[in-house]
Amino acid sequence: MNKHMTTGAKPTHRKARDDFRWEGVEQLPYKEDERALFKSITRQVLFADPELQGELRYFEVAPGGFSTLERHEHMHAVLILRGRGDCLVGSQVRPIDTRDLVTVPAMTWHQFRATKDEPLGFLCMVNATRDKPQLPSQADLAKLNADPAIAAFLGSPSKA
Amino acid sequence: MNKHMTTGAKPTHRKARDDFRWEGVEQLPYKEDERALFKSITRQVLFADPELQGELRYFEVAPGGFSTLERHEHMHAVLILRGRGDCLVGSQVRPIDTRDLVTVPAMTWHQFRATKDEPLGFLCMVNATRDKPQLPSQADLAKLNADPAIAAFLGSPSKA
């Protein structure tokens, strides 16, 4: 089989819609979490191909929502595409705004939170081959909450 | 050496500026091409890390400018970040607008052209390990220009 012909059979152009959705890209719907480790977040896989060693995904957090509090061996390379909010990376809580870049190193707890008035959307590049995210244990959460800045971040799901 | 500590020493947050530049990211300046294979394009490498198998770059084409007409074995995964224009991918010339997605398959001639009134900026994800781009020979150019739509695209460096 000719790999170029196979690749060429896929659409090369996919139009963006005004609502940050894309032609031919499935949006994975909200799935709320009992432990409140994430809230009101959707995912769209923009690029994933056997010939690409990276994947590009778009995550959108509704106003007041937040991404999963997690860590893993693989790195995240993030570009904020719309909105603003705050993010936790390791022990740092930082404001984030449109087009800011965030690097999440290996095995570093992280979470992205939207402001309460607008959605927060971000692109996330990862390795195609990667480990599964780890969720925090009660002991991990206690350790994170020992830092007042992190406690305030985690305790305020809708920060304006 | 502890790879996590090494990674952690790099900045995790890099702020965006209003002009589509980023803190701590070098902008490779214009270098005009005698053969007119590209015009008025700059490059910023947003993410490139030994732990990432992909790289994310931002290219910006000034009004009336265009990216290099080239092909290579590696695939391009493109998201238009600002502006609009037209692009050639293989034998297809298509309009492109902000946030549109463009896939450039292996060994496919491609070029991105800005409109004459605003810059065209796009993100491009590639494999970190990749082959060098190939430029068209006179024979390649003649073959491309045999298609009237491609000839019009290549012949109009400042399409409005």
CSV table of C-alpha atoms in Angstrom, one decimal:
chain,number,residue,atom,x,y,z
A,1,MET,CA,0.0,0.0,0.0
A,2,ASN,CA,1.3,3.5,-0.9
A,3,LYS,CA,1.4,5.5,2.3
A,4,HIS,CA,1.2,8.8,0.4
A,5,MET,CA,-2.0,7.8,-1.3
A,6,THR,CA,-3.4,6.6,2.0
A,7,THR,CA,-2.6,9.9,3.7
A,8,GLY,CA,-3.9,11.9,0.7
A,9,ALA,CA,-7.3,10.3,1.1
A,10,LYS,CA,-7.9,12.1,4.3
A,11,PRO,CA,-9.3,15.7,4.2
A,12,THR,CA,-6.4,18.2,4.1
A,13,HIS,CA,-8.6,21.2,4.9
A,14,ARG,CA,-11.0,21.4,7.9
A,15,LYS,CA,-12.9,24.7,8.4
A,16,ALA,CA,-13.2,26.3,11.8
A,17,ARG,CA,-16.6,27.2,13.1
A,18,ASP,CA,-17.3,30.4,15.1
A,19,ASP,CA,-17.9,28.3,18.3
A,20,PHE,CA,-14.4,26.8,18.4
A,21,ARG,CA,-15.6,23.6,16.8
A,22,TRP,CA,-14.1,22.1,13.6
A,23,GLU,CA,-15.5,20.3,10.5
A,24,GLY,CA,-15.1,16.6,10.9
A,25,VAL,CA,-13.8,16.8,14.5
A,26,GLU,CA,-15.8,15.0,17.2
A,27,GLN,CA,-16.4,16.9,20.4
A,28,LEU,CA,-16.2,14.6,23.5
A,29,PRO,CA,-18.9,15.8,25.7
A,30,TYR,CA,-18.9,16.8,29.4
A,31,LYS,CA,-18.6,14.0,31.8
A,32,GLU,CA,-18.7,15.3,35.3
A,33,ASP,CA,-16.5,13.8,38.0
A,34,GLU,CA,-17.8,12.7,41.4
A,35,ARG,CA,-14.6,13.5,43.1
A,36,ALA,CA,-14.6,17.0,41.6
A,37,LEU,CA,-11.2,16.5,39.9
A,38,PHE,CA,-12.6,18.1,36.8
A,39,LYS,CA,-15.7,20.1,35.8
A,40,SER,CA,-17.3,21.1,32.5
A,41,ILE,CA,-14.5,20.3,30.1
A,42,THR,CA,-14.7,19.0,26.5
A,43,ARG,CA,-12.0,17.6,24.2
A,44,GLN,CA,-11.5,17.7,20.4
A,45,VAL,CA,-8.6,15.8,18.8
A,46,LEU,CA,-7.4,18.2,16.0
A,47,PHE,CA,-4.4,16.2,14.8
A,48,ALA,CA,-3.6,12.5,15.4
A,49,ASP,CA,-2.0,10.5,12.6
A,50,PRO,CA,0.2,7.4,12.4
A,51,GLU,CA,2.8,9.6,10.6
A,52,LEU,CA,2.9,12.2,13.4
A,53,GLN,CA,4.7,11.5,16.7
A,54,GLY,CA,2.8,14.2,18.4
A,55,GLU,CA,-1.0,14.9,18.8
A,56,LEU,CA,-2.7,18.2,19.0
A,57,ARG,CA,-5.9,18.4,21.1
A,58,TYR,CA,-8.2,21.3,21.9
A,59,PHE,CA,-9.7,21.4,25.4
A,60,GLU,CA,-12.5,23.8,26.4
A,61,VAL,CA,-13.5,24.5,29.9
A,62,ALA,CA,-16.8,26.2,30.4
A,63,PRO,CA,-17.0,29.3,32.6
A,64,GLY,CA,-16.3,28.2,36.2
A,65,GLY,CA,-15.0,24.8,35.1
A,66,PHE,CA,-11.6,23.2,35.4
A,67,SER,CA,-9.5,20.5,33.8
A,68,THR,CA,-8.5,17.3,35.5
A,69,LEU,CA,-6.0,17.6,38.4
A,70,GLU,CA,-3.5,15.0,37.3
A,71,ARG,CA,0.1,14.2,36.6
A,72,HIS,CA,2.0,11.8,34.3
A,73,GLU,CA,5.4,11.0,32.8
A,74,HIS,CA,4.6,12.7,29.5
A,75,MET,CA,5.0,16.4,29.0
A,76,HIS,CA,2.2,18.9,28.1
A,77,ALA,CA,2.9,21.8,25.7
A,78,VAL,CA,-0.1,24.2,26.0
A,79,LEU,CA,-1.1,27.3,24.1
A,80,ILE,CA,-4.2,29.2,25.4
A,81,LEU,CA,-6.5,29.7,22.4
A,82,ARG,CA,-9.4,31.6,24.0
A,83,GLY,CA,-10.3,33.2,27.3
A,84,ARG,CA,-8.3,33.4,30.5
A,85,GLY,CA,-8.1,31.9,33.9
A,86,ASP,CA,-5.5,30.4,36.3
A,87,CYS,CA,-3.4,27.3,36.2
A,88,LEU,CA,-1.5,25.2,38.7
A,89,VAL,CA,1.8,23.7,37.5
A,90,GLY,CA,3.6,21.9,40.3
A,91,SER,CA,3.7,24.4,43.2
A,92,GLN,CA,3.0,27.5,41.0
A,93,VAL,CA,-0.4,29.1,40.5
A,94,ARG,CA,-0.3,31.6,37.7
A,95,PRO,CA,-2.8,33.7,35.7
A,96,ILE,CA,-3.2,32.6,32.1
A,97,ASP,CA,-4.5,34.7,29.1
A,98,THR,CA,-5.1,34.1,25.4
A,99,ARG,CA,-2.0,32.8,23.6
A,100,ASP,CA,0.1,32.3,26.7
A,101,LEU,CA,2.3,29.2,26.6
A,102,VAL,CA,2.4,26.7,29.5
A,103,THR,CA,4.8,23.8,29.8
A,104,VAL,CA,3.8,21.0,32.2
A,105,PRO,CA,7.0,18.9,33.0
A,106,ALA,CA,6.9,15.2,33.7
A,107,MET,CA,5.2,14.0,36.9
A,108,THR,CA,4.0,17.5,37.8
A,109,TRP,CA,0.5,18.1,39.2
A,110,HIS,CA,-1.5,20.5,37.0
A,111,GLN,CA,-4.9,22.0,36.5
A,112,PHE,CA,-6.4,24.7,34.3
A,113,ARG,CA,-9.4,26.8,35.6
A,114,ALA,CA,-11.6,29.2,33.6
A,115,THR,CA,-12.8,32.5,34.9
A,116,LYS,CA,-16.5,32.5,35.7
A,117,ASP,CA,-17.5,34.8,32.8
A,118,GLU,CA,-16.0,33.1,29.7
A,119,PRO,CA,-14.8,29.7,28.4
A,120,LEU,CA,-11.1,28.9,28.6
A,121,GLY,CA,-9.9,27.0,25.5
A,122,PHE,CA,-6.4,25.6,25.0
A,123,LEU,CA,-4.4,23.6,22.6
A,124,CYS,CA,-2.3,20.8,24.1
A,125,MET,CA,0.5,19.0,22.3
A,126,VAL,CA,1.6,15.6,23.6
A,127,ASN,CA,3.5,12.6,22.4
A,128,ALA,CA,1.4,10.1,20.5
A,129,THR,CA,2.8,7.3,22.7
A,130,ARG,CA,2.4,8.3,26.3
A,131,ASP,CA,1.5,7.0,29.8
A,132,LYS,CA,-1.9,7.3,31.5
A,133,PRO,CA,-2.6,10.2,33.8
A,134,GLN,CA,-2.4,9.6,37.5
A,135,LEU,CA,-5.1,11.1,39.8
A,136,PRO,CA,-4.2,12.4,43.2
A,137,SER,CA,-4.7,10.3,46.3
A,138,GLN,CA,-6.1,11.8,49.5
A,139,ALA,CA,-2.5,12.1,50.7
A,140,ASP,CA,-1.5,13.9,47.5
A,141,LEU,CA,-4.5,16.3,47.9
A,142,ALA,CA,-3.5,17.0,51.5
A,143,LYS,CA,0.0,17.7,50.5
A,144,LEU,CA,-1.1,20.1,47.7
A,145,ASN,CA,-3.6,21.8,50.1
A,146,ALA,CA,-0.8,22.5,52.6
A,147,ASP,CA,0.3,25.3,50.4
A,148,PRO,CA,-2.2,28.2,50.9
A,149,ALA,CA,-2.0,29.4,47.3
A,150,ILE,CA,-2.7,26.0,46.0
A,151,ALA,CA,-5.6,25.5,48.5
A,152,ALA,CA,-7.1,28.8,47.4
A,153,PHE,CA,-6.7,27.7,43.7
A,154,LEU,CA,-8.3,24.3,44.3
A,155,GLY,CA,-11.0,25.6,46.5
A,156,SER,CA,-12.3,28.2,44.2
A,157,PRO,CA,-13.9,26.5,41.2
A,158,SER,CA,-15.2,29.7,39.8
A,159,LYS,CA,-12.6,32.4,40.2
A,160,ALA,CA,-13.4,35.7,38.3
B,1,MET,CA,21.0,13.6,36.3
B,2,ASN,CA,17.4,13.9,37.3
B,3,LYS,CA,15.4,14.6,34.2
B,4,HIS,CA,12.5,16.1,36.1
B,5,MET,CA,14.7,18.6,37.9
B,6,THR,CA,16.3,19.5,34.6
B,7,THR,CA,13.0,20.0,32.9
B,8,GLY,CA,11.7,22.0,35.9
B,9,ALA,CA,14.5,24.5,35.6
B,10,LYS,CA,13.0,25.8,32.3
B,11,PRO,CA,10.2,28.4,32.5
B,12,THR,CA,6.8,26.8,32.7
B,13,HIS,CA,4.8,30.0,31.8
B,14,ARG,CA,5.6,32.3,28.9
B,15,LYS,CA,3.3,35.3,28.4
B,16,ALA,CA,2.0,36.2,25.0
B,17,ARG,CA,2.4,39.8,23.8
B,18,ASP,CA,-0.2,41.6,21.7
B,19,ASP,CA,1.9,41.4,18.6
B,20,PHE,CA,2.0,37.6,18.4
B,21,ARG,CA,5.4,37.4,20.0
B,22,TRP,CA,6.1,35.5,23.2
B,23,GLU,CA,8.3,36.0,26.2
B,24,GLY,CA,11.6,34.2,25.8
B,25,VAL,CA,10.9,33.1,22.3
B,26,GLU,CA,13.3,34.3,19.6
B,27,GLN,CA,11.8,35.5,16.3
B,28,LEU,CA,13.8,34.5,13.3
B,29,PRO,CA,13.8,37.5,11.0
B,30,TYR,CA,12.8,37.9,7.4
B,31,LYS,CA,15.3,36.5,5.0
B,32,GLU,CA,14.1,37.2,1.5
B,33,ASP,CA,14.6,34.6,-1.2
B,34,GLU,CA,16.2,35.3,-4.6
B,35,ARG,CA,14.1,32.7,-6.4
B,36,ALA,CA,10.9,34.1,-4.8
B,37,LEU,CA,10.1,30.7,-3.2
B,38,PHE,CA,9.1,32.6,0.0
B,39,LYS,CA,8.5,36.2,1.0
B,40,SER,CA,8.2,38.1,4.3
B,41,ILE,CA,7.9,35.2,6.7
B,42,THR,CA,9.2,34.9,10.3
B,43,ARG,CA,9.4,31.8,12.6
B,44,GLN,CA,9.2,31.3,16.3
B,45,VAL,CA,9.7,27.9,17.9
B,46,LEU,CA,7.1,27.7,20.7
B,47,PHE,CA,7.8,24.2,22.0
B,48,ALA,CA,10.9,22.0,21.3
B,49,ASP,CA,12.1,19.8,24.1
B,50,PRO,CA,14.0,16.5,24.2
B,51,GLU,CA,11.0,14.9,26.0
B,52,LEU,CA,8.6,15.9,23.2
B,53,GLN,CA,8.5,14.0,20.0
B,54,GLY,CA,6.7,16.9,18.3
B,55,GLU,CA,7.6,20.5,17.9
B,56,LEU,CA,5.2,23.4,17.7
B,57,ARG,CA,6.3,26.5,15.7
B,58,TYR,CA,4.6,29.7,14.8
B,59,PHE,CA,5.1,31.2,11.4
B,60,GLU,CA,3.9,34.7,10.4
B,61,VAL,CA,3.6,35.9,6.9
B,62,ALA,CA,3.4,39.7,6.4
B,63,PRO,CA,0.6,41.1,4.2
B,64,GLY,CA,1.3,40.0,0.7
B,65,GLY,CA,3.9,37.5,1.7
B,66,PHE,CA,4.1,33.7,1.4
B,67,SER,CA,5.7,30.7,3.0
B,68,THR,CA,8.3,28.5,1.2
B,69,LEU,CA,7.0,26.4,-1.7
B,70,GLU,CA,8.4,23.0,-0.6
B,71,ARG,CA,7.8,19.4,0.1
B,72,HIS,CA,9.2,16.7,2.4
B,73,GLU,CA,8.6,13.3,3.8
B,74,HIS,CA,7.4,14.6,7.2
B,75,MET,CA,3.8,15.7,7.7
B,76,HIS,CA,2.7,19.2,8.7
B,77,ALA,CA,-0.3,19.8,11.0
B,78,VAL,CA,-1.3,23.4,10.7
B,79,LEU,CA,-3.8,25.6,12.6
B,80,ILE,CA,-4.3,29.2,11.4
B,81,LEU,CA,-3.8,31.5,14.4
B,82,ARG,CA,-4.5,34.9,12.8
B,83,GLY,CA,-5.6,36.4,9.5
B,84,ARG,CA,-6.6,34.6,6.3
B,85,GLY,CA,-5.3,33.9,2.9
B,86,ASP,CA,-5.0,30.9,0.5
B,87,CYS,CA,-2.9,27.7,0.6
B,88,LEU,CA,-1.7,25.2,-1.9
B,89,VAL,CA,-1.6,21.6,-0.8
B,90,GLY,CA,-0.8,19.2,-3.6
B,91,SER,CA,-3.1,20.2,-6.4
B,92,GLN,CA,-5.6,22.0,-4.2
B,93,VAL,CA,-5.8,25.8,-3.8
B,94,ARG,CA,-8.1,26.6,-0.9
B,95,PRO,CA,-9.0,29.8,1.1
B,96,ILE,CA,-7.9,29.6,4.7
B,97,ASP,CA,-9.3,31.6,7.7
B,98,THR,CA,-8.5,31.9,11.4
B,99,ARG,CA,-8.5,28.6,13.2
B,100,ASP,CA,-8.9,26.5,10.1
B,101,LEU,CA,-6.9,23.2,10.1
B,102,VAL,CA,-4.6,22.2,7.3
B,103,THR,CA,-2.9,18.8,6.9
B,104,VAL,CA,0.0,18.6,4.6
B,105,PRO,CA,0.7,14.9,3.7
B,106,ALA,CA,4.2,13.5,2.9
B,107,MET,CA,5.9,14.7,-0.3
B,108,THR,CA,3.2,17.2,-1.1
B,109,TRP,CA,4.0,20.6,-2.5
B,110,HIS,CA,2.6,23.3,-0.3
B,111,GLN,CA,2.6,27.1,0.3
B,112,PHE,CA,0.6,29.5,2.5
B,113,ARG,CA,-0.1,33.1,1.2
B,114,ALA,CA,-1.4,36.0,3.2
B,115,THR,CA,-4.0,38.5,2.0
B,116,LYS,CA,-2.6,41.9,1.2
B,117,ASP,CA,-4.2,43.7,4.1
B,118,GLU,CA,-3.2,41.6,7.2
B,119,PRO,CA,-0.6,39.2,8.4
B,120,LEU,CA,-1.3,35.5,8.3
B,121,GLY,CA,0.0,33.6,11.3
B,122,PHE,CA,-0.2,29.8,11.7
B,123,LEU,CA,0.9,27.1,14.2
B,124,CYS,CA,2.7,24.1,12.6
B,125,MET,CA,3.2,20.9,14.4
B,126,VAL,CA,6.0,18.5,13.1
B,127,ASN,CA,7.9,15.5,14.3
B,128,ALA,CA,11.1,16.6,16.1
B,129,THR,CA,13.1,14.1,13.9
B,130,ARG,CA,12.3,15.0,10.3
B,131,ASP,CA,13.8,15.2,6.8
B,132,LYS,CA,14.9,18.5,5.2
B,133,PRO,CA,12.4,20.3,2.9
B,134,GLN,CA,13.0,19.9,-0.8
B,135,LEU,CA,12.6,23.0,-3.1
B,136,PRO,CA,11.0,22.7,-6.5
B,137,SER,CA,13.2,22.4,-9.6
B,138,GLN,CA,12.4,24.3,-12.8
B,139,ALA,CA,10.7,21.1,-14.0
B,140,ASP,CA,8.6,20.9,-10.8
B,141,LEU,CA,7.6,24.5,-11.2
B,142,ALA,CA,6.6,24.0,-14.8
B,143,LYS,CA,4.5,21.0,-13.8
B,144,LEU,CA,2.7,22.9,-11.0
B,145,ASN,CA,2.1,25.9,-13.3
B,146,ALA,CA,0.5,23.6,-15.9
B,147,ASP,CA,-2.6,23.7,-13.6
B,148,PRO,CA,-4.3,27.2,-14.2
B,149,ALA,CA,-5.5,27.4,-10.6
B,150,ILE,CA,-2.0,26.7,-9.2
B,151,ALA,CA,-0.4,29.1,-11.7
B,152,ALA,CA,-2.9,31.8,-10.6
B,153,PHE,CA,-2.0,31.0,-6.9
B,154,LEU,CA,1.7,31.1,-7.5
B,155,GLY,CA,1.6,34.2,-9.7
B,156,SER,CA,-0.4,36.4,-7.3
B,157,PRO,CA,1.8,37.1,-4.3
B,158,SER,CA,-0.6,39.7,-2.9
B,159,LYS,CA,-4.1,38.4,-3.3
B,160,ALA,CA,-6.8,40.3,-1.5
